[in-house]
Coordinates of C-alpha atoms in Angstrom, one line a residue:
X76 CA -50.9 17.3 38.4
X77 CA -53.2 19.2 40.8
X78 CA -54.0 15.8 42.1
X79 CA -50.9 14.8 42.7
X80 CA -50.0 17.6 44.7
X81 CA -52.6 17.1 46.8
X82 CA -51.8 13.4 47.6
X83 CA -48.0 14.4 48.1
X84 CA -49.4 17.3 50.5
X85 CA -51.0 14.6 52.3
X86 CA -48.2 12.6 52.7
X87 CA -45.9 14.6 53.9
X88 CA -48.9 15.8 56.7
X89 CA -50.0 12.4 58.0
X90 CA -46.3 11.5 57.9
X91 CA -45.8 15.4 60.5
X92 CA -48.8 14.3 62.2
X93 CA -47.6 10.8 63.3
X94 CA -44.1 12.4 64.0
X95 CA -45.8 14.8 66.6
X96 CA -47.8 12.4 68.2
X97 CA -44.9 10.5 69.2
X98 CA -42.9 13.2 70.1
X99 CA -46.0 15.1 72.3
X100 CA -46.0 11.5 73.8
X101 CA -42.9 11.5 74.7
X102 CA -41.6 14.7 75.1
X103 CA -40.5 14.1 78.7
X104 CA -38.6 11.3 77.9
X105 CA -37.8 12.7 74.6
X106 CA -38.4 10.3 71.9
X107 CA -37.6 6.7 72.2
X108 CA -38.9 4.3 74.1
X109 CA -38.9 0.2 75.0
X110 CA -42.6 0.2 74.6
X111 CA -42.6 1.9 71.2
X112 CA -39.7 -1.0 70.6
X113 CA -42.1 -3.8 71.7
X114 CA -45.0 -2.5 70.2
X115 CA -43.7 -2.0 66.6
X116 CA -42.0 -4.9 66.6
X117 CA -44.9 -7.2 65.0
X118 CA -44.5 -5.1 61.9
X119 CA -41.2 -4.6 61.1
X120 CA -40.8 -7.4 58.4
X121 CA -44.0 -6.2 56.5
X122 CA -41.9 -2.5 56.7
X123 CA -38.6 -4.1 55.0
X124 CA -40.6 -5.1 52.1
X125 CA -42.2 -1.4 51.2
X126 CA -40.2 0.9 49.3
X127 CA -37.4 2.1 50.9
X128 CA -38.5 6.0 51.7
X129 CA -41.8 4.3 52.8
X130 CA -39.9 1.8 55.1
X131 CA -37.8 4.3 56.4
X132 CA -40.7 6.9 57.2
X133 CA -42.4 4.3 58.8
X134 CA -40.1 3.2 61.1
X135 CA -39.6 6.1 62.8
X136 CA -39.2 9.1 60.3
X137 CA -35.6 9.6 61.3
X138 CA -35.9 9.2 64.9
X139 CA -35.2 6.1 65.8
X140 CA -38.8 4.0 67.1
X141 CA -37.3 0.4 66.5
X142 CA -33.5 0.5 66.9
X143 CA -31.9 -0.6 64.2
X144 CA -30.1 -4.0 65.9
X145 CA -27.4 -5.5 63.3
X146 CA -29.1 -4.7 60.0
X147 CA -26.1 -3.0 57.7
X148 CA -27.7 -1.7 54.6
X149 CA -24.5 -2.5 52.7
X150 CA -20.3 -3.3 53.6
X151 CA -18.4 -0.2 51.9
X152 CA -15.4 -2.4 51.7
X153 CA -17.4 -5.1 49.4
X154 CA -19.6 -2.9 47.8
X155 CA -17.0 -0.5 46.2
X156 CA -18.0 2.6 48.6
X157 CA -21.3 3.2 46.5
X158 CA -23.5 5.0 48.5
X159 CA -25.1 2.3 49.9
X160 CA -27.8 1.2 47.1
X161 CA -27.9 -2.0 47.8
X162 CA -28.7 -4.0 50.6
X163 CA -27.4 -7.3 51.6
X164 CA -29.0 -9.4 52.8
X165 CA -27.8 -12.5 55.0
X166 CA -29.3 -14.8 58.1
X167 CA -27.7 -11.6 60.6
X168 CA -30.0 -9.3 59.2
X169 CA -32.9 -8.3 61.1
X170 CA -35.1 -6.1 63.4
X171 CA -34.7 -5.7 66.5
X172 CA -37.3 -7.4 68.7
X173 CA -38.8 -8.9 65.7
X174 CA -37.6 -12.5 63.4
X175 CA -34.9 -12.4 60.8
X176 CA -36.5 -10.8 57.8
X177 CA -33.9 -13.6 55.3
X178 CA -34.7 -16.4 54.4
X179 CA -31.0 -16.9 53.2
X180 CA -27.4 -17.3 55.0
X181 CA -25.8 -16.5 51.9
X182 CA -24.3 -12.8 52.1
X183 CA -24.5 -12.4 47.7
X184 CA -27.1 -9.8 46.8
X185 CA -30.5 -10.4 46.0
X186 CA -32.3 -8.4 43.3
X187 CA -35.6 -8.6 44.7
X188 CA -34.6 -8.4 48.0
X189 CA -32.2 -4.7 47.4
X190 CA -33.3 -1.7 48.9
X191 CA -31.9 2.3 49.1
X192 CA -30.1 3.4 51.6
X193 CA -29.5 7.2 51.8
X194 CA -27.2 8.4 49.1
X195 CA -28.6 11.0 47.4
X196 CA -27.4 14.1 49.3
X197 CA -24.5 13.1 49.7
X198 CA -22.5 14.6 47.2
X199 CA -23.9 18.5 47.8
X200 CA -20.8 20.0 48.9
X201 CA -21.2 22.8 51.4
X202 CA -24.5 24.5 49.8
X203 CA -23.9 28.4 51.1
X204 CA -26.4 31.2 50.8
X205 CA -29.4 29.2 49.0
X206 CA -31.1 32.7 49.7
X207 CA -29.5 35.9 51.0
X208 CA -30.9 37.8 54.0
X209 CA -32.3 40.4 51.6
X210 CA -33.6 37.8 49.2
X211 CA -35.2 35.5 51.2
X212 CA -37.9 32.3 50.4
X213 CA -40.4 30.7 52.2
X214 CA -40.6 27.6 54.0
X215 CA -43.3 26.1 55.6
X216 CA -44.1 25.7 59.3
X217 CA -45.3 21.1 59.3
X218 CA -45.3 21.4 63.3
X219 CA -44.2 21.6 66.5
X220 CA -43.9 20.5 70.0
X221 CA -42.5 20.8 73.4
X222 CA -40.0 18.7 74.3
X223 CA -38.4 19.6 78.2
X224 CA -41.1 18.3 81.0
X225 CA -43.1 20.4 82.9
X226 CA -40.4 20.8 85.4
X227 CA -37.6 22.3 83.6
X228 CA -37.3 25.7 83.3
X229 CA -38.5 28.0 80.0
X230 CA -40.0 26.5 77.0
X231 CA -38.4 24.6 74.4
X232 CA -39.7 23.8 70.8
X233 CA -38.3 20.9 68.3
X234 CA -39.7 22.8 65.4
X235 CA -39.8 20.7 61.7
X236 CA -39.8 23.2 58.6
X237 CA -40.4 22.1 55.0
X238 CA -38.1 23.8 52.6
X239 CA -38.1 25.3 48.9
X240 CA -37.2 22.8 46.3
X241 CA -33.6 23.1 45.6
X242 CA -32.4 24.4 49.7
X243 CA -30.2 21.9 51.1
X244 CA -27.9 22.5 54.0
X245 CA -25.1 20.1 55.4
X246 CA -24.6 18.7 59.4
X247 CA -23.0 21.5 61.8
X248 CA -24.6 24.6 59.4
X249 CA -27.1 27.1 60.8
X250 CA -30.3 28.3 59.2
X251 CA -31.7 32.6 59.2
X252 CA -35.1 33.1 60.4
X253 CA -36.8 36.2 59.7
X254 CA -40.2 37.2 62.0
X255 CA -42.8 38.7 60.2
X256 CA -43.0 42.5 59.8
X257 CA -42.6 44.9 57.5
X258 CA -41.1 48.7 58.7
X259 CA -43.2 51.3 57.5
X260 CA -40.7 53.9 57.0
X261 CA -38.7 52.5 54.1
X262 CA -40.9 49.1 53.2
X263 CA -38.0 46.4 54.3
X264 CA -37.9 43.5 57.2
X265 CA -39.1 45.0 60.0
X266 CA -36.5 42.7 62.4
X267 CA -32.9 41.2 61.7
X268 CA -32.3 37.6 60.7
X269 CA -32.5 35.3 63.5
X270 CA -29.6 32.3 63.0
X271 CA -30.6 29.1 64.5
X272 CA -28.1 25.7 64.5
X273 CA -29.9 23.2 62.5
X274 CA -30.8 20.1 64.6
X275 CA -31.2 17.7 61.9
X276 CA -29.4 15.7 59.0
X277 CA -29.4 16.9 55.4
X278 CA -31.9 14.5 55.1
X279 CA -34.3 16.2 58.0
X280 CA -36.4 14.3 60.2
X281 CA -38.7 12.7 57.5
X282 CA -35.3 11.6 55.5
X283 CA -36.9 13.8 52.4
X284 CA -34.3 15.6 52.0
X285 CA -36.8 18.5 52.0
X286 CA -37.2 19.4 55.9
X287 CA -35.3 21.2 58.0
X288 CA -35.1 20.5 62.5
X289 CA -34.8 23.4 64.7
X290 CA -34.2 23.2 68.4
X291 CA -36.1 26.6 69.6
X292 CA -35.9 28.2 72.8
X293 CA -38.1 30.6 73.3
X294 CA -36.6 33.8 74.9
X295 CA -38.3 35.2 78.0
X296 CA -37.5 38.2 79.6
X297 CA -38.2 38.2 83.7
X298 CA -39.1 41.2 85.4
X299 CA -36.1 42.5 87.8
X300 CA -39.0 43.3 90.2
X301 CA -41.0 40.5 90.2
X302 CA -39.5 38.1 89.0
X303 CA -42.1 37.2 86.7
X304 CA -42.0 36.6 83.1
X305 CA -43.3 39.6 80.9
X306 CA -44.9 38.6 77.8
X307 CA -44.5 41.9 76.2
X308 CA -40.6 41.2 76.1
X309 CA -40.7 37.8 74.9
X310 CA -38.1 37.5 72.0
X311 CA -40.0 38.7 69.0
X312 CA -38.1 35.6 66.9
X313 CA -38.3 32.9 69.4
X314 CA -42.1 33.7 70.7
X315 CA -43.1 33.6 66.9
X316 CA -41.6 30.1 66.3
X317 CA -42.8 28.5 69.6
X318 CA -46.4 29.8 69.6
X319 CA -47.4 32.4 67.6
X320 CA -47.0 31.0 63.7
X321 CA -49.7 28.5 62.9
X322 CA -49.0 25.3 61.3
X323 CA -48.9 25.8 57.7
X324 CA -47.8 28.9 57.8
X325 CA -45.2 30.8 56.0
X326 CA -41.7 30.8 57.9
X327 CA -39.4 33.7 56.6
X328 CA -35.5 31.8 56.0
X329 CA -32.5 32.4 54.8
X330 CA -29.3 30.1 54.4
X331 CA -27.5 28.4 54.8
X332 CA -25.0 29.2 56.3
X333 CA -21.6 28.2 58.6
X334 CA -18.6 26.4 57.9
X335 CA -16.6 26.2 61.0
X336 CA -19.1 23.2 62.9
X337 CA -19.1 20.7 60.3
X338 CA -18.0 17.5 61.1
X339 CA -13.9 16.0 59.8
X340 CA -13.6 14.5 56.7
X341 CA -11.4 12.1 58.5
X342 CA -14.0 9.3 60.0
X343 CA -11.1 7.8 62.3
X344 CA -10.7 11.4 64.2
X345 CA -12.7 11.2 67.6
X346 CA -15.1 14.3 67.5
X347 CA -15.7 15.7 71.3
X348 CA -19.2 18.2 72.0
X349 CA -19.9 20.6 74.2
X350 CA -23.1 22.0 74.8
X351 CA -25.2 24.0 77.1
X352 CA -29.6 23.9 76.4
X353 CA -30.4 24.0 72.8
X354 CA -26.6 24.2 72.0
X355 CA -27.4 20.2 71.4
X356 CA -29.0 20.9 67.9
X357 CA -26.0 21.1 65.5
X358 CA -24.7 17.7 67.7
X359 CA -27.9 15.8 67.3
X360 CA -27.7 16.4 63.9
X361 CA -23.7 15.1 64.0
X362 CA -25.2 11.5 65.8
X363 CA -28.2 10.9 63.9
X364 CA -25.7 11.3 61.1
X365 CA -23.2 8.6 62.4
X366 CA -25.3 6.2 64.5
X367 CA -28.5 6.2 63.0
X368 CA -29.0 7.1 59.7
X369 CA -27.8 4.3 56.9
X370 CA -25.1 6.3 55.4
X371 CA -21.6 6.2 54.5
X372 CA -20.9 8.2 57.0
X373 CA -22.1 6.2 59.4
X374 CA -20.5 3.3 58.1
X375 CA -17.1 4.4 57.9
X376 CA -16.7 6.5 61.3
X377 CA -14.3 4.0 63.2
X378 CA -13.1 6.7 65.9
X379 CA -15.4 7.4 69.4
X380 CA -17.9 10.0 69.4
X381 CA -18.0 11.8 73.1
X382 CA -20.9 14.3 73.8
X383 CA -21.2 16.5 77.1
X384 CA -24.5 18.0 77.3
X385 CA -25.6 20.6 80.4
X386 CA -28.9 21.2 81.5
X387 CA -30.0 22.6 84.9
X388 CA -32.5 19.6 85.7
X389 CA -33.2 16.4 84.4
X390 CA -36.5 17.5 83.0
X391 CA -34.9 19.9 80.7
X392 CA -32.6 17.3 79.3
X393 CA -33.0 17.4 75.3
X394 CA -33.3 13.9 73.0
X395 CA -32.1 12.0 75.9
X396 CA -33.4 8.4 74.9
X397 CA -32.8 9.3 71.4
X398 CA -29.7 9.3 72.5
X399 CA -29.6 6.5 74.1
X400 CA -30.7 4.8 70.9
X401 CA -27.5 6.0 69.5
X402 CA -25.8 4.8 72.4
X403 CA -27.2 1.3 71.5
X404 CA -26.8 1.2 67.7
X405 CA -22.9 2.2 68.6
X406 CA -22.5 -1.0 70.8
X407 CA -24.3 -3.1 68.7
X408 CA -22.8 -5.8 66.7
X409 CA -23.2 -4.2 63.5
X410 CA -21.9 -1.3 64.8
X411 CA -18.0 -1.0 63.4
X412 CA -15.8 -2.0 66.3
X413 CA -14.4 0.6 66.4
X414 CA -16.6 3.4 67.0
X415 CA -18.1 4.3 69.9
X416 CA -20.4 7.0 71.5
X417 CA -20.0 8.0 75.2
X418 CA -22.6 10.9 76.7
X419 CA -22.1 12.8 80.1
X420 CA -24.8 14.8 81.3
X421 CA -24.0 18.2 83.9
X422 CA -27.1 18.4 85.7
X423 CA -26.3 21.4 87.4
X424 CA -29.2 21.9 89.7
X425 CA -29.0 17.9 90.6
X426 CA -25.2 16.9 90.3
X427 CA -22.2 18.2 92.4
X428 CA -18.3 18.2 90.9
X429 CA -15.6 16.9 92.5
X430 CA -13.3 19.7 91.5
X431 CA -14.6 21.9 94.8
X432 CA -18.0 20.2 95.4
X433 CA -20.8 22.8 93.7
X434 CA -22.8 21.9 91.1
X435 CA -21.9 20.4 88.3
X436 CA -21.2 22.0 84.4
X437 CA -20.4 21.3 81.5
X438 CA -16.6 22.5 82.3
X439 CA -16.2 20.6 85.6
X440 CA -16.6 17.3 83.0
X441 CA -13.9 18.5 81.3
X442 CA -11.8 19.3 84.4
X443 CA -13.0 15.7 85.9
X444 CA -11.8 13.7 83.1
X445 CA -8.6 16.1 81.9
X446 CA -6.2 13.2 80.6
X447 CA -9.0 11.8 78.3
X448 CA -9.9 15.0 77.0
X449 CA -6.4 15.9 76.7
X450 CA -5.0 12.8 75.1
X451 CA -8.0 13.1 73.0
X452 CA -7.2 16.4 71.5
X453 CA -3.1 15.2 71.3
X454 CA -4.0 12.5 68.7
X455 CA -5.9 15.1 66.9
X456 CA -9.5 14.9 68.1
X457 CA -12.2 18.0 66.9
X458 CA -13.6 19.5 69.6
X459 CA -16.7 21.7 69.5
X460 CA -18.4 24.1 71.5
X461 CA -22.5 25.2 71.4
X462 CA -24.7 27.3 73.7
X463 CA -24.7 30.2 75.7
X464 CA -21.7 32.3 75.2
X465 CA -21.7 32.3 79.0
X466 CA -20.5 29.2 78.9
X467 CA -16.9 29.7 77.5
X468 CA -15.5 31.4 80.2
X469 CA -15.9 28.9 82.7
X470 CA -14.9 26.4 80.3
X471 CA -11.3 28.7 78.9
X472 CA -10.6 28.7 82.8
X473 CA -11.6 25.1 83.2
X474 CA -9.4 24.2 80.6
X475 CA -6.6 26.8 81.9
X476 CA -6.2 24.9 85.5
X477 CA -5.9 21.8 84.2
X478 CA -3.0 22.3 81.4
X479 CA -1.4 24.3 84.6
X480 CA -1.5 21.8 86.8
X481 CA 0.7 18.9 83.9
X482 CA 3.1 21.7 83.0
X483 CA 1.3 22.4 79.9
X484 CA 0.7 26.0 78.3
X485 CA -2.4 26.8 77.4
X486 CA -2.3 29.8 75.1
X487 CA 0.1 27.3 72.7
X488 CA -1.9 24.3 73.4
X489 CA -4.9 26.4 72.6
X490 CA -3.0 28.0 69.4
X491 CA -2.0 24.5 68.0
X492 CA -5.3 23.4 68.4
X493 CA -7.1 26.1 66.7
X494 CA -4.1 26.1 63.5
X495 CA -5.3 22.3 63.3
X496 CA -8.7 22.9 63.2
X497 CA -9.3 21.0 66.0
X498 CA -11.4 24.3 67.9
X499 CA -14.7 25.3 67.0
X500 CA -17.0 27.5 68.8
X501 CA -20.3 28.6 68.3
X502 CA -22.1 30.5 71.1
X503 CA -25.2 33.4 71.0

């Protein structure tokens, strides 16, 4: 048993340790790229015929090194909605940048040729509360690494956690973190829970189910005087998760918890994000979910998937050819016709509105492109909010002018939309 431990410990580290590699290779570009795509591409059949956790690990560990062209794991319609586990297989399958891995153009199903798709979790409900702030576990730090260029302002961590047997969480929920510390006076948690929006799928970035994706920035406090950063101020939570735990190290959690940013049970309802920074991480989550990973989720959304992401410069821009991955698997031809994904970046330091010619944020989108967003929300469309809770006022007022200006009142468009759960906010 011991021994098997061990070769599952070493696994799941030389499965981390590839992760990281790409990702400190491409943190500036985030974590996709062409050459990655042309370079992999001589061994993507030999992939398709591994088991399917080893396939899938290899080609790409949940982020997405060879996207994933027109291969559809399975049709939901013909296959009875089954969870996807089995594949078929027909002369349209293939990888991307590689030869068609059939040998076949009949679309029946092939017992030696099936593979799993992911199915497993996805029948957990909303898991709440796995462990309470006063009874916590542990989970364990796999790594770490930067991923805003040297140019952006403040550090930012994508930070990979493996969790206690038996923790799961859902898309849109948030996860407590704990720093170490214990106060003297009456033996308890020195420091509060920190909550922190998870950034990955149920199925984490190795598709495990067992890992957990946080989007860390880590807080520094700049002195009035100077201007420069003190260390001694640096957020105890934040600091500990971006430099000071070591990998392999105990992470204190608790969780999970949230059920106000999790995505609509109706796939044909258009979903519309938000964010500001790391306010990304519940929405990366929400797009691996429906454009990458081979779910029935991601089968049946047929509505358009819009993100708005702000960032003061391009260098700080998070996951952006991740995204852009996404961006392809939703126009490819095995992509349902009709879903979509659209992305608008608000550079603000770069990018000037055309509301009164400053710079550009995330609510001068909105403003820009009113009667899409507002048609949007009319045939019922979710809209979400993450970030800095600095960011909502500009956005309420945003959002204010432009019901104003077509007759519209906002407190009862805002009302309605709220009673239909079409609202959700979640800012720190």
């Amino acid at each position: 048993d011991n021994d098997n431990d061990n070769d599952n410990d070493m696994s799941t580290t030389l499965l981390l340790v590839s992760l990281l590699l790409f990702l400190t290779t491409l943190c500036s570009h985030a974590f996709v790229s062409p050459r990655i795509v042309s370079t992999a591409a001589a061994t993507t059949t030999a992939l398709t015929a591994k088991a399917p956790k080893t396939r899938v690990e290899q080609a790409g560990c949940g982020i997405a090194l060879i996207p994933s062209g027109n291969n559809q794991l399975f049709d939901p319609d013909e296959e009875g909605k089954i969870g996807g586990t089995q594949a078929r297989v027909d002369a349209s399958y293939h990888w991307k940048g590689g030869s068609s891995t059939s040998s076949s153009s009949s679309s029946s199903l092939i017992d030696n040729t099936n593979t799993d798709a992911q199915h497993w979790l996805e029948d957990i409900g909303l898991p709440l509360n796995f462990a309470k702030p006063n009874k916590p576990v542990s989970a364990k730090l796999l790594g770490r690494t930067r991923i805003i260029g040297d140019d952006a302002p403040g550090d930012i961590q994508h930070v990979v956690l493996k969790l206690p047997d038996g923790m799961h969480y859902v898309e849109g929920q948030s996860l407590a973190v704990i720093p170490p510390g214990i106060n003297p006076a009456n033996g308890k948690a020195l420091y509060k829970p920190r909550l922190y929006s998870i950034a990955s799928t149920r199925y984490g970035d190795l598709l495990d189910g067992n890992t957990v994706s946080l989007c860390v920035r880590q807080a520094d406090y700049y002195d009035p005087i100077t201007n420069a950063i003190d260390p001694a101020k640096a957020g105890v939570c934040s600091h500990w998760l971006c430099h000071g735990a070591k990998v392999g190290e105990d992470i204190t959690v608790a969780g999970p918890v949230g059920k106000t940013m999790l995505l609509p049970t109706d796939p044909t309802k258009d979903i519309i994000m938000v964010a500001t920074g790391t306010g990304v991480a519940p929405f990366r989550s929400f797009l691996h979910r429906l454009f990458m990973e081979q779910t029935v989720a991601r089968h049946l959304f047929s509505a358009n998937a819009w993100l708005i992401l702000g960032v003061p410069v391009t260098a700080g821009l998070l996951y952006p050819d991740e995204l852009a991955a996404m961006q392809e698997n939703a126009n490819s031809s095995s992509a349902s016709s009709a879903s979509s994904l659209t992305i608008d970046y608000a550079i603000s330091r770069e990018m000037t509105n055309t509301i009164n010619g400053g710079k550009l944020y995330v609510q001068h989108v909105l403003a820009q492109q009113a009667d899409v967003l507002l048609e949007k929300l009319e045939h019922g469309a979710v809209i979400y909010f993450c970030g800095l809770k600095g960011m909502m006022p500009g956005i309420l007022e945003a959002l204010e002018d432009v019901c104003a200006s077509r007759q519209m009142d906002f407190p009862v468009k805002l009302k309605q939309w709220k009673a239909n759960e079409q609202w959700h906010v979640e800012v720190y």
